[in-house]
Amino acid sequence: MATPTQTINAKPCSADETFDVLIIGSGAAGLSLALRMPPDVRTALVSKRELSEGNTLYAQGGISAVLDAGDSIDSHVQDTLDAGAGLCDEEVVRLVVEHGPGNIHWLFDEGVEFTRSPPTGSSGYHLTREGGHSHRRVVHAADATGQAMASTLVGQLEQHPNVCLLEHHIAIDLVIGEQRDGRRLRRHCRGAYLLDLHTEQVVSAAARCIVLATGGASKVYLYTSNPDVATGDGIAMAWRAGCRVANMEFIQFHPTCLYHPAAKSFLISEAVRGEGGRLLLPDGERFMTRFDERAELAARDIVARAIDHEMKRLGVDCVYLDISHKSASEIERLFPTIHKRCLELGFDMRREPLPVVPAAHYTCGGIKTDRHARTDVDGLYAIGETAYTGLHGANRMASNSLLECLVFSEVARADILRELAGDPRPQGAIAAWDESRVTDSDEEVVVSHNWEELRRFMWDYVGIVRSNKRLERALRRVRLLRHEINEYYGNFRVTNDLLELRNLVDVAELIIESAQRRRESRGLHYNLDFPDKDDNQALPTVLIPDSYVPRRSEF
Ligand code: FAD
Ligand code: SIN
């Protein structure tokens, strides 16, 4: 259910200052990085809506970390590698898993209230289970973990002496400077252009370090569990700025979103299956046992594909998720938000199965970063869902995403502080945004029409099951759209919708091109023309933009 967004008015800042750090995006990744910045570092936090609006706010199941004496780091690492279908970077997996408990304790210290009701195990917290995890290791705040995190962290920001806020500012593009270093060209990020959505003016924000924490891109699909802000802006901006982008073919479809015209793909948490929920066909058959010995708790790619397969085989609109065999009081205690929203839509999960379908949920690929969260452009970092760190491989394991946001904000903080302590790069003023050759748009319908068309063909041709022909069709269409949108962008004053559509089109093209390069099926990428996994292709798909210049310190 859409939870009310929270906004704080403390310390709005003027975009015209030069900041030490400019963080674009205020979800788990951006908020935790901002809070971790020392008081003497002047930091601006930018958000295109209210501060708390984003995927983080809607997170349900929880955050995975080794918190129980019966669990182990090795086990969490192994489960993540298994879910990732041979494409995870094991060093990164270990880094994230090892930093997990410390980051959960950081959240405790910030005041996030996690569920403590029994059975709690040695951690003192109730740990739930989700697909792919061989232990109970997901700490949660009932079924509204993201709401608890976002509201607590936003509240804590009010105490921070040196973070200022630019809400309702959408970043348009990064500003890149170029310098000759001997015979080599060096490129560095100097700031960003932002559209103030209240005044409709474009402002420039300069900073020594810029961090993209802009979240995922699942809005590129017609059906998605994500809120409207998930338009892949950071990935598109970084690509245009010369950063490599990796593994974009691995879009995760969550198996269980509520099937109801008014539900907007409302998520039914995987924790419902973790606590015993069973997937049923319309005739009541429990079908997941036919697909994987872990049944409903197989990794997400397997469950989503099985549901898709059964829906197509039987020609049905949905399957069912049933937890009504559990006591009503337990369902109400563990899933109050889901239960309430389902009741509003006419379903009582205490007594009946819920109709569910898969929907686009998570972007496993993104801006390629190194172990320090650095991108290919000096001074530019990427953290959270917008980044590709190597953690998730070909399929993210449930509840590893919020963990990645926290761990990489910690890692980025350390590198940013080192960077700020070093030699400053020449700054100089950022040129003002040039609007001399544009006018107000006369045909808004172009934007809304193209937005619809893009999301529909991505769903139909680049969804859970792909084929060479479908990908070719999608590529032809996306190139036409890109041409049209770029022309529009060059002639008319920018608006929020135009900027998001421009980014979605760029991201869609990256997804399609990555999917075409992978000539096998693995994890979340399934192509009917290459139905098998090929061990010779166990490498990430890395796309390189024309403007890419290798950094001095290579990855
Ligand atoms: P987000 O939280 O999405 O924040 C992105 C921020 O960037 C927003 O503030 C947005 O306004 C801003 N932004 C974007 N573009 C621009 C721009 N151009 N200019 C300015 N600002 C911009 N993961 C788990 O680990 N556990 C879970 O239980 C879980 N449940 C989920 C449930 C749902 C319904 C969804 C959708 C996701 C869930 N996930 C879960 C995934 C997880 O929530 C996200 O991956 C994670 O929250 C991403 O955090 P983030 O900080 O990277 O991005
Ligand atoms: C869920 O609660 O099912 C979402 C968990 C996740 O995406 O990690």
PDB file of N, CA, C and O and ligand atoms in Angstrom, residues 24-30 46-49 51 53-56 58-62 169-171 213-215 225-226 229 233 237 267 361-362 384-385 396 399-402 405, ligand 1:
ATOM      1  N   ILE A  24      22.735  12.555  -5.023  1.00  0.00           N
ATOM      2  CA  ILE A  24      21.490  12.633  -5.795  1.00  0.00           C
ATOM      3  C   ILE A  24      20.698  11.363  -5.509  1.00  0.00           C
ATOM      4  O   ILE A  24      21.074  10.272  -5.930  1.00  0.00           O
ATOM      5  N   GLY A  25      19.611  11.518  -4.762  1.00  0.00           N
ATOM      6  CA  GLY A  25      18.784  10.369  -4.392  1.00  0.00           C
ATOM      7  C   GLY A  25      18.768  10.168  -2.892  1.00  0.00           C
ATOM      8  O   GLY A  25      19.822  10.179  -2.248  1.00  0.00           O
ATOM      9  N   SER A  26      17.572  10.005  -2.338  1.00  0.00           N
ATOM     10  CA  SER A  26      17.456   9.948  -0.876  1.00  0.00           C
ATOM     11  C   SER A  26      16.698   8.702  -0.416  1.00  0.00           C
ATOM     12  O   SER A  26      15.814   8.781   0.426  1.00  0.00           O
ATOM     13  N   GLY A  27      17.059   7.548  -1.004  1.00  0.00           N
ATOM     14  CA  GLY A  27      16.567   6.271  -0.483  1.00  0.00           C
ATOM     15  C   GLY A  27      17.545   5.749   0.560  1.00  0.00           C
ATOM     16  O   GLY A  27      18.328   6.523   1.144  1.00  0.00           O
ATOM     17  N   ALA A  28      17.512   4.443   0.783  1.00  0.00           N
ATOM     18  CA  ALA A  28      18.394   3.850   1.806  1.00  0.00           C
ATOM     19  C   ALA A  28      19.850   4.224   1.551  1.00  0.00           C
ATOM     20  O   ALA A  28      20.608   4.531   2.483  1.00  0.00           O
ATOM     21  N   ALA A  29      20.257   4.212   0.256  1.00  0.00           N
ATOM     22  CA  ALA A  29      21.657   4.473  -0.059  1.00  0.00           C
ATOM     23  C   ALA A  29      22.010   5.942   0.211  1.00  0.00           C
ATOM     24  O   ALA A  29      22.968   6.239   0.945  1.00  0.00           O
ATOM     25  N   GLY A  30      21.239   6.855  -0.358  1.00  0.00           N
ATOM     26  CA  GLY A  30      21.553   8.282  -0.222  1.00  0.00           C
ATOM     27  C   GLY A  30      21.391   8.781   1.205  1.00  0.00           C
ATOM     28  O   GLY A  30      22.233   9.532   1.711  1.00  0.00           O
ATOM     29  N   VAL A  46      19.811  15.573  -2.739  1.00  0.00           N
ATOM     30  CA  VAL A  46      18.816  15.962  -3.750  1.00  0.00           C
ATOM     31  C   VAL A  46      17.794  14.840  -3.911  1.00  0.00           C
ATOM     32  O   VAL A  46      18.149  13.662  -3.956  1.00  0.00           O
ATOM     33  N   SER A  47      16.535  15.228  -4.063  1.00  0.00           N
ATOM     34  CA  SER A  47      15.496  14.220  -4.247  1.00  0.00           C
ATOM     35  C   SER A  47      14.453  14.767  -5.212  1.00  0.00           C
ATOM     36  O   SER A  47      14.028  15.915  -5.074  1.00  0.00           O
ATOM     37  N   LYS A  48      14.026  13.941  -6.160  1.00  0.00           N
ATOM     38  CA  LYS A  48      13.113  14.528  -7.152  1.00  0.00           C
ATOM     39  C   LYS A  48      11.682  14.626  -6.640  1.00  0.00           C
ATOM     40  O   LYS A  48      10.859  15.287  -7.256  1.00  0.00           O
ATOM     41  N   ARG A  49      11.371  13.959  -5.534  1.00  0.00           N
ATOM     42  CA  ARG A  49      10.055  14.135  -4.889  1.00  0.00           C
ATOM     43  C   ARG A  49      10.308  14.490  -3.425  1.00  0.00           C
ATOM     44  O   ARG A  49      11.335  15.032  -3.102  1.00  0.00           O
ATOM     45  N   LEU A  51      11.476  13.700   0.322  1.00  0.00           N
ATOM     46  CA  LEU A  51      12.707  12.993   0.663  1.00  0.00           C
ATOM     47  C   LEU A  51      12.539  11.476   0.740  1.00  0.00           C
ATOM     48  O   LEU A  51      13.398  10.719   0.297  1.00  0.00           O
ATOM     49  N   GLU A  53      10.286   9.431  -0.666  1.00  0.00           N
ATOM     50  CA  GLU A  53       9.668   8.688  -1.767  1.00  0.00           C
ATOM     51  C   GLU A  53      10.730   7.968  -2.612  1.00  0.00           C
ATOM     52  O   GLU A  53      11.703   8.564  -3.057  1.00  0.00           O
ATOM     53  N   GLY A  54      10.508   6.673  -2.798  1.00  0.00           N
ATOM     54  CA  GLY A  54      11.462   5.860  -3.569  1.00  0.00           C
ATOM     55  C   GLY A  54      11.229   4.407  -3.207  1.00  0.00           C
ATOM     56  O   GLY A  54      10.374   4.089  -2.371  1.00  0.00           O
ATOM     57  N   ASN A  55      11.970   3.502  -3.820  1.00  0.00           N
ATOM     58  CA  ASN A  55      11.761   2.078  -3.551  1.00  0.00           C
ATOM     59  C   ASN A  55      11.918   1.737  -2.072  1.00  0.00           C
ATOM     60  O   ASN A  55      11.211   0.879  -1.543  1.00  0.00           O
ATOM     61  N   THR A  56      12.862   2.416  -1.425  1.00  0.00           N
ATOM     62  CA  THR A  56      13.127   2.088  -0.024  1.00  0.00           C
ATOM     63  C   THR A  56      11.862   2.143   0.823  1.00  0.00           C
ATOM     64  O   THR A  56      11.600   1.260   1.639  1.00  0.00           O
ATOM     65  N   TYR A  58       8.926   1.464   0.251  1.00  0.00           N
ATOM     66  CA  TYR A  58       7.950   0.378   0.048  1.00  0.00           C
ATOM     67  C   TYR A  58       8.516  -0.999   0.385  1.00  0.00           C
ATOM     68  O   TYR A  58       7.822  -2.003   0.225  1.00  0.00           O
ATOM     69  N   ALA A  59       9.775  -1.049   0.815  1.00  0.00           N
ATOM     70  CA  ALA A  59      10.387  -2.354   1.102  1.00  0.00           C
ATOM     71  C   ALA A  59       9.597  -3.045   2.203  1.00  0.00           C
ATOM     72  O   ALA A  59       9.206  -2.429   3.192  1.00  0.00           O
ATOM     73  N   GLN A  60       9.391  -4.330   2.014  1.00  0.00           N
ATOM     74  CA  GLN A  60       8.537  -5.052   2.952  1.00  0.00           C
ATOM     75  C   GLN A  60       9.319  -6.065   3.773  1.00  0.00           C
ATOM     76  O   GLN A  60       9.427  -5.971   4.990  1.00  0.00           O
ATOM     77  N   GLY A  61       9.886  -7.087   3.063  1.00  0.00           N
ATOM     78  CA  GLY A  61      10.414  -8.281   3.741  1.00  0.00           C
ATOM     79  C   GLY A  61      11.448  -7.980   4.795  1.00  0.00           C
ATOM     80  O   GLY A  61      11.344  -8.440   5.935  1.00  0.00           O
ATOM     81  N   GLY A  62      12.484  -7.207   4.472  1.00  0.00           N
ATOM     82  CA  GLY A  62      13.489  -6.876   5.468  1.00  0.00           C
ATOM     83  C   GLY A  62      14.894  -6.776   4.910  1.00  0.00           C
ATOM     84  O   GLY A  62      15.088  -6.566   3.716  1.00  0.00           O
ATOM     85  N   HIS A 169      13.724  18.478  -6.701  1.00  0.00           N
ATOM     86  CA  HIS A 169      14.694  18.860  -7.735  1.00  0.00           C
ATOM     87  C   HIS A 169      15.076  17.591  -8.486  1.00  0.00           C
ATOM     88  O   HIS A 169      15.574  16.643  -7.865  1.00  0.00           O
ATOM     89  N   ILE A 170      14.869  17.575  -9.783  1.00  0.00           N
ATOM     90  CA  ILE A 170      15.252  16.387 -10.546  1.00  0.00           C
ATOM     91  C   ILE A 170      16.558  16.668 -11.297  1.00  0.00           C
ATOM     92  O   ILE A 170      16.674  17.688 -12.002  1.00  0.00           O
ATOM     93  N   ALA A 171      17.525  15.775 -11.094  1.00  0.00           N
ATOM     94  CA  ALA A 171      18.806  15.943 -11.802  1.00  0.00           C
ATOM     95  C   ALA A 171      18.582  15.646 -13.278  1.00  0.00           C
ATOM     96  O   ALA A 171      17.944  14.650 -13.629  1.00  0.00           O
ATOM     97  N   ALA A 213      22.633   8.061  -6.253  1.00  0.00           N
ATOM     98  CA  ALA A 213      21.937   7.089  -5.383  1.00  0.00           C
ATOM     99  C   ALA A 213      20.471   7.089  -5.809  1.00  0.00           C
ATOM    100  O   ALA A 213      19.564   7.194  -4.989  1.00  0.00           O
ATOM    101  N   THR A 214      20.275   6.994  -7.110  1.00  0.00           N
ATOM    102  CA  THR A 214      18.980   7.288  -7.731  1.00  0.00           C
ATOM    103  C   THR A 214      18.063   6.080  -7.903  1.00  0.00           C
ATOM    104  O   THR A 214      16.995   6.202  -8.499  1.00  0.00           O
ATOM    105  N   GLY A 215      18.475   4.908  -7.410  1.00  0.00           N
ATOM    106  CA  GLY A 215      17.572   3.756  -7.427  1.00  0.00           C
ATOM    107  C   GLY A 215      17.479   3.079  -8.789  1.00  0.00           C
ATOM    108  O   GLY A 215      18.273   3.330  -9.700  1.00  0.00           O
ATOM    109  N   SER A 225       6.357  -3.400  -9.360  1.00  0.00           N
ATOM    110  CA  SER A 225       6.108  -3.156  -7.929  1.00  0.00           C
ATOM    111  C   SER A 225       6.662  -1.794  -7.505  1.00  0.00           C
ATOM    112  O   SER A 225       6.462  -1.370  -6.379  1.00  0.00           O
ATOM    113  N   ASN A 226       7.397  -1.136  -8.391  1.00  0.00           N
ATOM    114  CA  ASN A 226       8.123   0.086  -8.002  1.00  0.00           C
ATOM    115  C   ASN A 226       7.250   1.338  -8.089  1.00  0.00           C
ATOM    116  O   ASN A 226       6.354   1.418  -8.933  1.00  0.00           O
ATOM    117  N   VAL A 229       8.979   6.954  -9.254  1.00  0.00           N
ATOM    118  CA  VAL A 229      10.306   7.588  -9.386  1.00  0.00           C
ATOM    119  C   VAL A 229      11.373   6.654  -9.958  1.00  0.00           C
ATOM    120  O   VAL A 229      12.468   7.108 -10.315  1.00  0.00           O
ATOM    121  N   ASP A 233      17.119   7.085 -13.754  1.00  0.00           N
ATOM    122  CA  ASP A 233      17.768   8.350 -14.123  1.00  0.00           C
ATOM    123  C   ASP A 233      19.286   8.299 -13.953  1.00  0.00           C
ATOM    124  O   ASP A 233      20.037   8.795 -14.796  1.00  0.00           O
ATOM    125  N   MET A 237      22.026   8.921 -16.812  1.00  0.00           N
ATOM    126  CA  MET A 237      22.930  10.085 -16.706  1.00  0.00           C
ATOM    127  C   MET A 237      24.390   9.630 -16.742  1.00  0.00           C
ATOM    128  O   MET A 237      25.234  10.258 -17.393  1.00  0.00           O
ATOM    129  N   LEU A 267       2.910  -5.275  -3.785  1.00  0.00           N
ATOM    130  CA  LEU A 267       3.734  -6.456  -3.498  1.00  0.00           C
ATOM    131  C   LEU A 267       3.159  -7.288  -2.355  1.00  0.00           C
ATOM    132  O   LEU A 267       2.730  -6.744  -1.335  1.00  0.00           O
ATOM    133  N   HIS A 361      10.636  -5.732 -10.686  1.00  0.00           N
ATOM    134  CA  HIS A 361      10.841  -5.385  -9.275  1.00  0.00           C
ATOM    135  C   HIS A 361      12.204  -4.767  -8.991  1.00  0.00           C
ATOM    136  O   HIS A 361      12.314  -3.848  -8.189  1.00  0.00           O
ATOM    137  N   TYR A 362      13.247  -5.271  -9.650  1.00  0.00           N
ATOM    138  CA  TYR A 362      14.586  -4.845  -9.231  1.00  0.00           C
ATOM    139  C   TYR A 362      15.556  -4.871 -10.407  1.00  0.00           C
ATOM    140  O   TYR A 362      15.534  -5.797 -11.224  1.00  0.00           O
ATOM    141  N   GLY A 384      23.790   1.843  -4.182  1.00  0.00           N
ATOM    142  CA  GLY A 384      22.392   1.396  -4.124  1.00  0.00           C
ATOM    143  C   GLY A 384      21.969   0.737  -5.424  1.00  0.00           C
ATOM    144  O   GLY A 384      22.799   0.263  -6.212  1.00  0.00           O
ATOM    145  N   GLU A 385      20.676   0.743  -5.674  1.00  0.00           N
ATOM    146  CA  GLU A 385      20.142  -0.031  -6.808  1.00  0.00           C
ATOM    147  C   GLU A 385      20.652   0.477  -8.152  1.00  0.00           C
ATOM    148  O   GLU A 385      20.697  -0.271  -9.132  1.00  0.00           O
ATOM    149  N   ARG A 396      19.316 -11.342  -7.947  1.00  0.00           N
ATOM    150  CA  ARG A 396      19.518 -10.886  -6.559  1.00  0.00           C
ATOM    151  C   ARG A 396      18.759 -11.772  -5.575  1.00  0.00           C
ATOM    152  O   ARG A 396      17.584 -12.072  -5.786  1.00  0.00           O
ATOM    153  N   SER A 399      16.195  -9.509  -0.041  1.00  0.00           N
ATOM    154  CA  SER A 399      16.659  -8.718   1.106  1.00  0.00           C
ATOM    155  C   SER A 399      18.159  -8.429   1.124  1.00  0.00           C
ATOM    156  O   SER A 399      18.681  -7.920   2.107  1.00  0.00           O
ATOM    157  N   ASN A 400      18.833  -8.730   0.027  1.00  0.00           N
ATOM    158  CA  ASN A 400      20.240  -8.340  -0.092  1.00  0.00           C
ATOM    159  C   ASN A 400      20.391  -6.917  -0.622  1.00  0.00           C
ATOM    160  O   ASN A 400      21.499  -6.391  -0.654  1.00  0.00           O
ATOM    161  N   SER A 401      19.284  -6.309  -1.060  1.00  0.00           N
ATOM    162  CA  SER A 401      19.422  -4.990  -1.683  1.00  0.00           C
ATOM    163  C   SER A 401      19.611  -3.875  -0.664  1.00  0.00           C
ATOM    164  O   SER A 401      20.516  -3.043  -0.791  1.00  0.00           O
ATOM    165  N   LEU A 402      18.751  -3.862   0.349  1.00  0.00           N
ATOM    166  CA  LEU A 402      18.908  -2.814   1.365  1.00  0.00           C
ATOM    167  C   LEU A 402      20.280  -2.957   2.022  1.00  0.00           C
ATOM    168  O   LEU A 402      20.936  -1.965   2.347  1.00  0.00           O
ATOM    169  N   CYS A 405      22.817  -1.320  -0.133  1.00  0.00           N
ATOM    170  CA  CYS A 405      22.734   0.151  -0.012  1.00  0.00           C
ATOM    171  C   CYS A 405      23.546   0.622   1.198  1.00  0.00           C
ATOM    172  O   CYS A 405      24.307   1.591   1.123  1.00  0.00           O
TER     173      CYS A 405
HETATM  174  P1  FAD B   1      15.504   4.323  -3.805  1.00  0.00           P
HETATM  175  O1  FAD B   1      15.057   3.969  -2.448  1.00  0.00           O
HETATM  176  O2  FAD B   1      14.629   3.934  -4.921  1.00  0.00           O
HETATM  177  O3  FAD B   1      15.727   5.899  -3.835  1.00  0.00           O
HETATM  178  C1  FAD B   1      16.034   6.559  -5.036  1.00  0.00           C
HETATM  179  C2  FAD B   1      16.056   8.044  -4.757  1.00  0.00           C
HETATM  180  O4  FAD B   1      16.575   8.732  -5.879  1.00  0.00           O
HETATM  181  C3  FAD B   1      14.700   8.661  -4.495  1.00  0.00           C
HETATM  182  O5  FAD B   1      14.873   9.614  -3.473  1.00  0.00           O
HETATM  183  C4  FAD B   1      14.376   9.380  -5.805  1.00  0.00           C
HETATM  184  O6  FAD B   1      13.521  10.469  -5.668  1.00  0.00           O
HETATM  185  C5  FAD B   1      15.758   9.841  -6.192  1.00  0.00           C
HETATM  186  N1  FAD B   1      15.951  10.134  -7.604  1.00  0.00           N
HETATM  187  C6  FAD B   1      15.859   9.288  -8.652  1.00  0.00           C
HETATM  188  N2  FAD B   1      16.162   9.934  -9.787  1.00  0.00           N
HETATM  189  C7  FAD B   1      16.458  11.212  -9.451  1.00  0.00           C
HETATM  190  C8  FAD B   1      16.826  12.366 -10.173  1.00  0.00           C
HETATM  191  N3  FAD B   1      16.964  12.373 -11.508  1.00  0.00           N
HETATM  192  N4  FAD B   1      17.037  13.518  -9.500  1.00  0.00           N
HETATM  193  C9  FAD B   1      16.887  13.562  -8.161  1.00  0.00           C
HETATM  194  N5  FAD B   1      16.531  12.498  -7.423  1.00  0.00           N
HETATM  195  C10 FAD B   1      16.326  11.344  -8.062  1.00  0.00           C
HETATM  196  N6  FAD B   1      14.959  -4.872  -0.831  1.00  0.00           N
HETATM  197  C11 FAD B   1      15.345  -5.507   0.292  1.00  0.00           C
HETATM  198  O7  FAD B   1      16.541  -5.672   0.529  1.00  0.00           O
HETATM  199  N7  FAD B   1      14.411  -5.935   1.182  1.00  0.00           N
HETATM  200  C12 FAD B   1      13.077  -5.770   0.986  1.00  0.00           C
HETATM  201  O8  FAD B   1      12.271  -6.152   1.815  1.00  0.00           O
HETATM  202  C13 FAD B   1      12.649  -5.135  -0.205  1.00  0.00           C
HETATM  203  N8  FAD B   1      11.330  -4.972  -0.469  1.00  0.00           N
HETATM  204  C14 FAD B   1      10.953  -4.257  -1.582  1.00  0.00           C
HETATM  205  C15 FAD B   1       9.605  -4.007  -1.799  1.00  0.00           C
HETATM  206  C16 FAD B   1       9.206  -3.220  -2.861  1.00  0.00           C
HETATM  207  C17 FAD B   1       7.752  -2.955  -3.107  1.00  0.00           C
HETATM  208  C18 FAD B   1      10.197  -2.674  -3.733  1.00  0.00           C
HETATM  209  C19 FAD B   1       9.783  -1.813  -4.873  1.00  0.00           C
HETATM  210  C20 FAD B   1      11.528  -2.946  -3.522  1.00  0.00           C
HETATM  211  C21 FAD B   1      11.925  -3.742  -2.458  1.00  0.00           C
HETATM  212  N9  FAD B   1      13.270  -4.015  -2.221  1.00  0.00           N
HETATM  213  C22 FAD B   1      13.644  -4.672  -1.081  1.00  0.00           C
HETATM  214  C23 FAD B   1      14.313  -3.408  -3.044  1.00  0.00           C
HETATM  215  C24 FAD B   1      14.846  -2.175  -2.285  1.00  0.00           C
HETATM  216  O9  FAD B   1      13.772  -1.532  -1.645  1.00  0.00           O
HETATM  217  C25 FAD B   1      15.525  -1.200  -3.204  1.00  0.00           C
HETATM  218  O10 FAD B   1      16.444  -1.854  -4.027  1.00  0.00           O
HETATM  219  C26 FAD B   1      16.266  -0.150  -2.381  1.00  0.00           C
HETATM  220  O11 FAD B   1      15.376   0.446  -1.494  1.00  0.00           O
HETATM  221  C27 FAD B   1      16.900   0.867  -3.296  1.00  0.00           C
HETATM  222  O12 FAD B   1      17.369   1.922  -2.500  1.00  0.00           O
HETATM  223  P2  FAD B   1      18.093   3.131  -3.210  1.00  0.00           P
HETATM  224  O13 FAD B   1      18.487   4.055  -2.124  1.00  0.00           O
HETATM  225  O14 FAD B   1      19.129   2.620  -4.113  1.00  0.00           O
HETATM  226  O15 FAD B   1      16.957   3.776  -4.145  1.00  0.00           O
END
